[in-house]
Coordinates of C-alpha atoms and ligand atoms in Angstrom, one line a residue:
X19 CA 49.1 100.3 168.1
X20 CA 53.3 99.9 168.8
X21 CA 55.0 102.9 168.3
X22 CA 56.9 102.2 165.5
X23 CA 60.6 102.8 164.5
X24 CA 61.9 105.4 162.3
X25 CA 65.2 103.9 162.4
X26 CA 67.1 107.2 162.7
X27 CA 70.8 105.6 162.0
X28 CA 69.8 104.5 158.9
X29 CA 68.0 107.4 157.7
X30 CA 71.4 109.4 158.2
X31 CA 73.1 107.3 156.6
X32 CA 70.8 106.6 153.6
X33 CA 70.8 110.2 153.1
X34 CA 74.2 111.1 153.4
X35 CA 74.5 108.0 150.4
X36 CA 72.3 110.1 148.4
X37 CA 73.7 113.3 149.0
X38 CA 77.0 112.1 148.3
X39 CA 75.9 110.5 144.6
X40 CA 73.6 113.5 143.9
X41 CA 76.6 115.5 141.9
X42 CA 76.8 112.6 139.6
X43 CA 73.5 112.5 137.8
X44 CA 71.0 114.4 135.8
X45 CA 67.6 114.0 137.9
X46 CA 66.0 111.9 140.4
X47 CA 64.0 109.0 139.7
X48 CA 61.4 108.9 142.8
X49 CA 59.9 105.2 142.9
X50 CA 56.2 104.9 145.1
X51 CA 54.1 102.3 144.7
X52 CA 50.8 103.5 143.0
X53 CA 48.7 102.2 145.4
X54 CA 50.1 104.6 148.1
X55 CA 51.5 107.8 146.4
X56 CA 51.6 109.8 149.1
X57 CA 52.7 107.3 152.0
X58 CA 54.9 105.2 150.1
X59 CA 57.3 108.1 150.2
X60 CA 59.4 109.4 152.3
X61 CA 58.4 112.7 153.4
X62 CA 62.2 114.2 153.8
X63 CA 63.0 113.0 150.3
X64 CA 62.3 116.9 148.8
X65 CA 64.8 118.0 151.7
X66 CA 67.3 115.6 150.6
X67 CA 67.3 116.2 147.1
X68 CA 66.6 119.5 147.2
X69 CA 66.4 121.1 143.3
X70 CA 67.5 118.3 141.4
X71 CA 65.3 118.0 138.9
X72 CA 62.7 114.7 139.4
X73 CA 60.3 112.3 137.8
X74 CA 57.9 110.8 140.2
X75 CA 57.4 107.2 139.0
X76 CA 53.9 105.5 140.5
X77 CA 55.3 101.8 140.2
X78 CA 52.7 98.6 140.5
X79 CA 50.6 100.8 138.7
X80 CA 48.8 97.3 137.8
X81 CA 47.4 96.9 140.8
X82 CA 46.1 100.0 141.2
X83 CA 42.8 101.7 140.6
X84 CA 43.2 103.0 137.2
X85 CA 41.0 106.2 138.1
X86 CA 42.7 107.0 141.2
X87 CA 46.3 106.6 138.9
X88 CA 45.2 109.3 137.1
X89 CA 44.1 111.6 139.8
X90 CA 47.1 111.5 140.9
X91 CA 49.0 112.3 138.1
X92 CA 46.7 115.2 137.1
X93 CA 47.5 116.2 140.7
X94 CA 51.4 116.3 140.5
X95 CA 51.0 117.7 136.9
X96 CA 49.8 120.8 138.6
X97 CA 52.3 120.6 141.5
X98 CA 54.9 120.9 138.3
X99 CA 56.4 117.4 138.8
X100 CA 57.4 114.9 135.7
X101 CA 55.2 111.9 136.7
X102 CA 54.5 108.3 135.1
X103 CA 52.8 105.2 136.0
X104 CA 54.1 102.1 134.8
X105 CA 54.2 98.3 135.7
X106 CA 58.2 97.4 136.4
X107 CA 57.9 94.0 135.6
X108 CA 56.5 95.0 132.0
X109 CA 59.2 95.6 128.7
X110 CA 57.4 98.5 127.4
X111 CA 58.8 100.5 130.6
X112 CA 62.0 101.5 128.7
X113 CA 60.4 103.2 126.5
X114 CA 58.1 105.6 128.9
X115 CA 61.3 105.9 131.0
X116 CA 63.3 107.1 128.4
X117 CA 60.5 109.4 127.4
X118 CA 59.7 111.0 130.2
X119 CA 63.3 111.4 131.1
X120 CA 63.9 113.6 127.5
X121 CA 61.4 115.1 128.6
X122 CA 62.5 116.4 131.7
X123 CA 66.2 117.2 130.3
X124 CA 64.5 119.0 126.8
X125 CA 65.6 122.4 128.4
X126 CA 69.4 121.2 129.1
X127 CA 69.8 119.4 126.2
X128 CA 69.1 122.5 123.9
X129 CA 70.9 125.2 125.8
X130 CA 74.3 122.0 125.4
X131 CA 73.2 121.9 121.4
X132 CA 73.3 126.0 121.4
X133 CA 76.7 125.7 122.6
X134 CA 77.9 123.2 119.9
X135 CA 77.8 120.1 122.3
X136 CA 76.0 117.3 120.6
X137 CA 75.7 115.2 123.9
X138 CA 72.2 113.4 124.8
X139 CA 73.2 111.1 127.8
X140 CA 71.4 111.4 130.9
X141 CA 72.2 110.3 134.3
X142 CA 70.0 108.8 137.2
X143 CA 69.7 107.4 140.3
X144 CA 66.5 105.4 141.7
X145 CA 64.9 106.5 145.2
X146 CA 62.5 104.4 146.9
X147 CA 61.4 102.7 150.1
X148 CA 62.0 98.8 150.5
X149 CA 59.8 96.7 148.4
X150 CA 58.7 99.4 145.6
X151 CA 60.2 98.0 143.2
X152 CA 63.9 99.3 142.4
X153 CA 65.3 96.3 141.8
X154 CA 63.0 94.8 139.2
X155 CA 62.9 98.5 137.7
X156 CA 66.7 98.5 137.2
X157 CA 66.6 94.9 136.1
X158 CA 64.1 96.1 133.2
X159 CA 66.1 98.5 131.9
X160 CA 69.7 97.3 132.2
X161 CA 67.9 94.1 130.6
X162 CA 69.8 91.9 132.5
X163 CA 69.6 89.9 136.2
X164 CA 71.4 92.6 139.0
X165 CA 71.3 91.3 142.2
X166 CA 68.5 92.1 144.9
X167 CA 69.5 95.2 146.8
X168 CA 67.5 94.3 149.7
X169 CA 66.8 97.1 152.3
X170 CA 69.9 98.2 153.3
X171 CA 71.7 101.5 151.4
X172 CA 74.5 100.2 149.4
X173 CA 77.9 101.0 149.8
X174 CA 79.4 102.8 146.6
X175 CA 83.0 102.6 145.7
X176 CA 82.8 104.4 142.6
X177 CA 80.1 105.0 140.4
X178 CA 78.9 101.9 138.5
X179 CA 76.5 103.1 136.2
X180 CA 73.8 100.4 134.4
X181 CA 73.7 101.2 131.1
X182 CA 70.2 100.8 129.3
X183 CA 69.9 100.5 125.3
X184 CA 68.3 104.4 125.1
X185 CA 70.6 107.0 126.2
X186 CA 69.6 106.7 130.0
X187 CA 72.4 105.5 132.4
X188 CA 71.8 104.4 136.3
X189 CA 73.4 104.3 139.3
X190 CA 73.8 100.8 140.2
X191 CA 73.1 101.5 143.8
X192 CA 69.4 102.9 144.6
X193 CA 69.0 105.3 147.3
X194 CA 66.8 103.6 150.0
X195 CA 64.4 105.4 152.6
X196 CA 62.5 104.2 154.8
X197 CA 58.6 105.6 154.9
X198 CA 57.4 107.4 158.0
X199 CA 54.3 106.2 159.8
X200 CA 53.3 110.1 160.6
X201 CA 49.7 108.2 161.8
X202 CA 48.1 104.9 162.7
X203 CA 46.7 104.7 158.9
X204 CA 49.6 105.1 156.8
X205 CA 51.2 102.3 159.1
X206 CA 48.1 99.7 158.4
X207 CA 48.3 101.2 154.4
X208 CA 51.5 100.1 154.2
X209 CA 51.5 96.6 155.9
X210 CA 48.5 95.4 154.1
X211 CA 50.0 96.4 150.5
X212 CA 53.5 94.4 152.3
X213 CA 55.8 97.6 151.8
X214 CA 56.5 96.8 155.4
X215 CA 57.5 93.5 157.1
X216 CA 54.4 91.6 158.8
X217 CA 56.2 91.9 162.2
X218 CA 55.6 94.7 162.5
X219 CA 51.9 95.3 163.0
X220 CA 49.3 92.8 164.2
X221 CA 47.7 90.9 161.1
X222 CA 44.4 91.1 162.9
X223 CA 44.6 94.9 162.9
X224 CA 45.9 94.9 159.4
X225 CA 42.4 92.5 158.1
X226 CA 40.0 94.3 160.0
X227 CA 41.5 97.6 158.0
X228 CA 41.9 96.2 154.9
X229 CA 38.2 94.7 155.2
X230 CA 36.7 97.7 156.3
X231 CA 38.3 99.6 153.1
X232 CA 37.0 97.2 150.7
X233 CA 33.7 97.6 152.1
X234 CA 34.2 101.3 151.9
X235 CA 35.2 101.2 148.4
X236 CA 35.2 98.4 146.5
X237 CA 31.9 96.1 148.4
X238 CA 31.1 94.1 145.2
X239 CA 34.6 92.9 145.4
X240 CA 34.0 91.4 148.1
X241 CA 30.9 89.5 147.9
X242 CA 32.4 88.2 144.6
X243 CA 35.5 86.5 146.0
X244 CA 33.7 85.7 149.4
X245 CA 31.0 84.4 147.6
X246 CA 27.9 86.8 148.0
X247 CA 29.3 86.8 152.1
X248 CA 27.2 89.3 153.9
X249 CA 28.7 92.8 154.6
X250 CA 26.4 94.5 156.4
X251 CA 27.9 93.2 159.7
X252 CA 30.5 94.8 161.4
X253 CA 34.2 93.7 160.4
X254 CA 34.7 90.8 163.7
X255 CA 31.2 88.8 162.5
X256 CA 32.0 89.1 158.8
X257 CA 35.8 87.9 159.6
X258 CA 34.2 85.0 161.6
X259 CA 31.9 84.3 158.9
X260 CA 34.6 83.9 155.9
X261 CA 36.8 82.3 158.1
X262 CA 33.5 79.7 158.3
X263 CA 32.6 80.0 155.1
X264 CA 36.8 78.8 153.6
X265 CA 36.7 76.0 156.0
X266 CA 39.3 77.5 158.2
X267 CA 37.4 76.3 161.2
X268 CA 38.5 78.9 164.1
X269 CA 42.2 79.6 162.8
X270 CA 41.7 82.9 162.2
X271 CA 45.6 83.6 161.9
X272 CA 45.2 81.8 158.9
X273 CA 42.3 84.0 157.5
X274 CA 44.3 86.9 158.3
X275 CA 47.4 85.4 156.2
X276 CA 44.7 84.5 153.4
X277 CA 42.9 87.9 153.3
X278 CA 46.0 89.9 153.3
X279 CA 47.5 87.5 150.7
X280 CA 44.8 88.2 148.3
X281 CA 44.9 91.8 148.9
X282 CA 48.4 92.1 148.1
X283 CA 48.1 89.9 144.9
X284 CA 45.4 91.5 143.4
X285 CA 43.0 89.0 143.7
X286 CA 40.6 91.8 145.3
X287 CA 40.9 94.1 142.0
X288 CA 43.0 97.0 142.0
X289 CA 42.7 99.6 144.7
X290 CA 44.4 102.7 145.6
X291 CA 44.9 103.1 149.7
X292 CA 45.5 106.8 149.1
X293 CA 43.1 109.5 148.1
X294 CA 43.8 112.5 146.3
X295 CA 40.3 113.7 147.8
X296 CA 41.8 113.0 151.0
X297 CA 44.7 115.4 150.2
X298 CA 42.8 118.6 149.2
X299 CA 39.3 117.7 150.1
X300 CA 37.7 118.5 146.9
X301 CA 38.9 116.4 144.0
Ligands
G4P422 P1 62.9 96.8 145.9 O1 64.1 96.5 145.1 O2 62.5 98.2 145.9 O3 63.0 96.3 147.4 O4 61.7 95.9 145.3 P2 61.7 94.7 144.3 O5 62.2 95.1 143.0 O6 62.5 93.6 145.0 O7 60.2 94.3 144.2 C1 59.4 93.9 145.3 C2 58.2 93.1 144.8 O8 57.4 93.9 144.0 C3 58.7 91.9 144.0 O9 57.7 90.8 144.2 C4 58.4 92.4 142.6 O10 58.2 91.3 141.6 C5 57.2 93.2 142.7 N1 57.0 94.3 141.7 C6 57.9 95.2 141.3 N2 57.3 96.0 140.4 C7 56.1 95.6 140.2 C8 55.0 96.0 139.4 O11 55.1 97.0 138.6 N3 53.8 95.3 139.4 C9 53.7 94.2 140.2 N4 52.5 93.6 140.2 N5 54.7 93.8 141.1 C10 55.9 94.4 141.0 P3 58.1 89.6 145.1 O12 56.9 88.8 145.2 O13 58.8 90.0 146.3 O14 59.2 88.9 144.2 P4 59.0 88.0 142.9 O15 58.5 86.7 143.4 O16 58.0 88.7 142.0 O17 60.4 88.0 142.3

């Protein structure tokens, strides 16, 4: 396994851009991708936003196991953390958004309406780690096309705020940070769900964990889309044998495109990399 980056340069920088907008808004909206609660964030984010108030939004949330979505909001419940899961790409985001960010500023709003100020407006700014899903989220709720911020933290000269149609405004530049690979597994997590370019780990490592998973979990997956293929092999036969089995002859580079592919797309169900029960061992 490489050793892998944790590109400090732009880590310091990505939080110094955060720091900086932090005075301008209400709360924190904290994008992971449902699939990897845990690992799809970055673990200095609480340092760097210290007590802002937050809502932890589990994006992709349709491609992940339902159940283990809701574990994992029961568990932040408890932690005291304002938490939603929601599909980005789906209209009826707005609303839950909006919702949940009342929610959060209930206790502000009412101590501004004791004091004779009628004002309901609420500012944010979106946090997340490449690929989560910022862009599309913003997109939703601005209802309109904003260009792809890509993986590098914006530049702001001035606050531009996205306006939505509910009282919600958002920073127009998302704070990016990158995840940490604190072991080999988050690593492999994220490369097979594609939060992390496919340079950087070897696909054959990334199948063979991705494999073993399903067969862990979800077996019945697999014998559907690989055609009743036989799992009681270890992961090298059965990778030869569906590599047979799609007609890809030996290319196995190919299989290992295909597999992770399908992961990524769903076509293997929904699934949920990280555990709760992995967390606190008895969930
Ligand atoms: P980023 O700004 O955080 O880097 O992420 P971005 O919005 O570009 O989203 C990354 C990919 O994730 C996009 O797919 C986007 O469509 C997809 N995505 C975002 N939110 C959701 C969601 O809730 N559910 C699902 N299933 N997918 C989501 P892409 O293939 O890179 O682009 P595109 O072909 O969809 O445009």
């Amino acid at each position: 396994m490489p050793t892998i980056q944790w590109f400090p340069g732009h880590m310091s920088k990505a939080r110094r851009q955060i720091q900086e907008n932090l005075k301008y808004i209400d709360f924190v909206t904290i994008l992971a991708d449902a699939r990897l609660p845990l690992s799809s964030q970055n673990p200095m984010l609480n340092k760097i936003v210290g007590d802002k108030s937050k809502l932890l939004v589990l994006n992709k949330a349709d491609l992940a196991d339902k159940q283990e979505t809701a574990k994992w909001c029961a568990y932040y419940k408890k932690e005291g953390l304002k938490v939603l899961a929601i599909n980005a790409k789906e209209q009826g985001v707005i609303k839950q958004i909006n919702g949940a960010a009342k929610a959060l500023m209930s206790a502000k709003f009412e101590h501004l309406h004791k004091k004779g100020i009628q004002s309901n407006m609420m500012r944010t700014m979106i946090i997340g780690i490449p690929n989560v899903g910022k862009s599309t989220l913003m997109n939703r709720l601005a209802g309109k096309k904003i260009a792809s911020v890509g993986n590098k933290p914006g530049i702001t000269k001035g606050q531009q705020w996205l306006k939505t149609n509910k009282d919600l405004e958002i920073l127009d530049t998302p704070g990016i940070l990158w995840p940490k690979f604190e072991d080999q597994f988050v690593g492999l997590k994220l490369a097979l769900t594609g939060a992390i370019k496919d340079n950087i780990l070897p696909m054959d490592e990334v199948t063979i964990f991705g494999l073993n998973y399903f067969k862990k979990h979800y077996p019945e997956r697999l014998q559907e889309y690989f055609n009743g293929i036989d799992l009681s092999e270890e992961a090298p036969e059965i990778i030869m044998n569906m590599t047979q089995k799609l007609g890809f002859r030996d290319d196995y580079d190919r299989f290992y495109s295909f597999f992770i592919k399908a992961v990524r797309n769903g076509k293997l169900g929904p699934y949920t990399l990280d555990k709760v029960v992995d967390l606190n061992g008895n969930n």
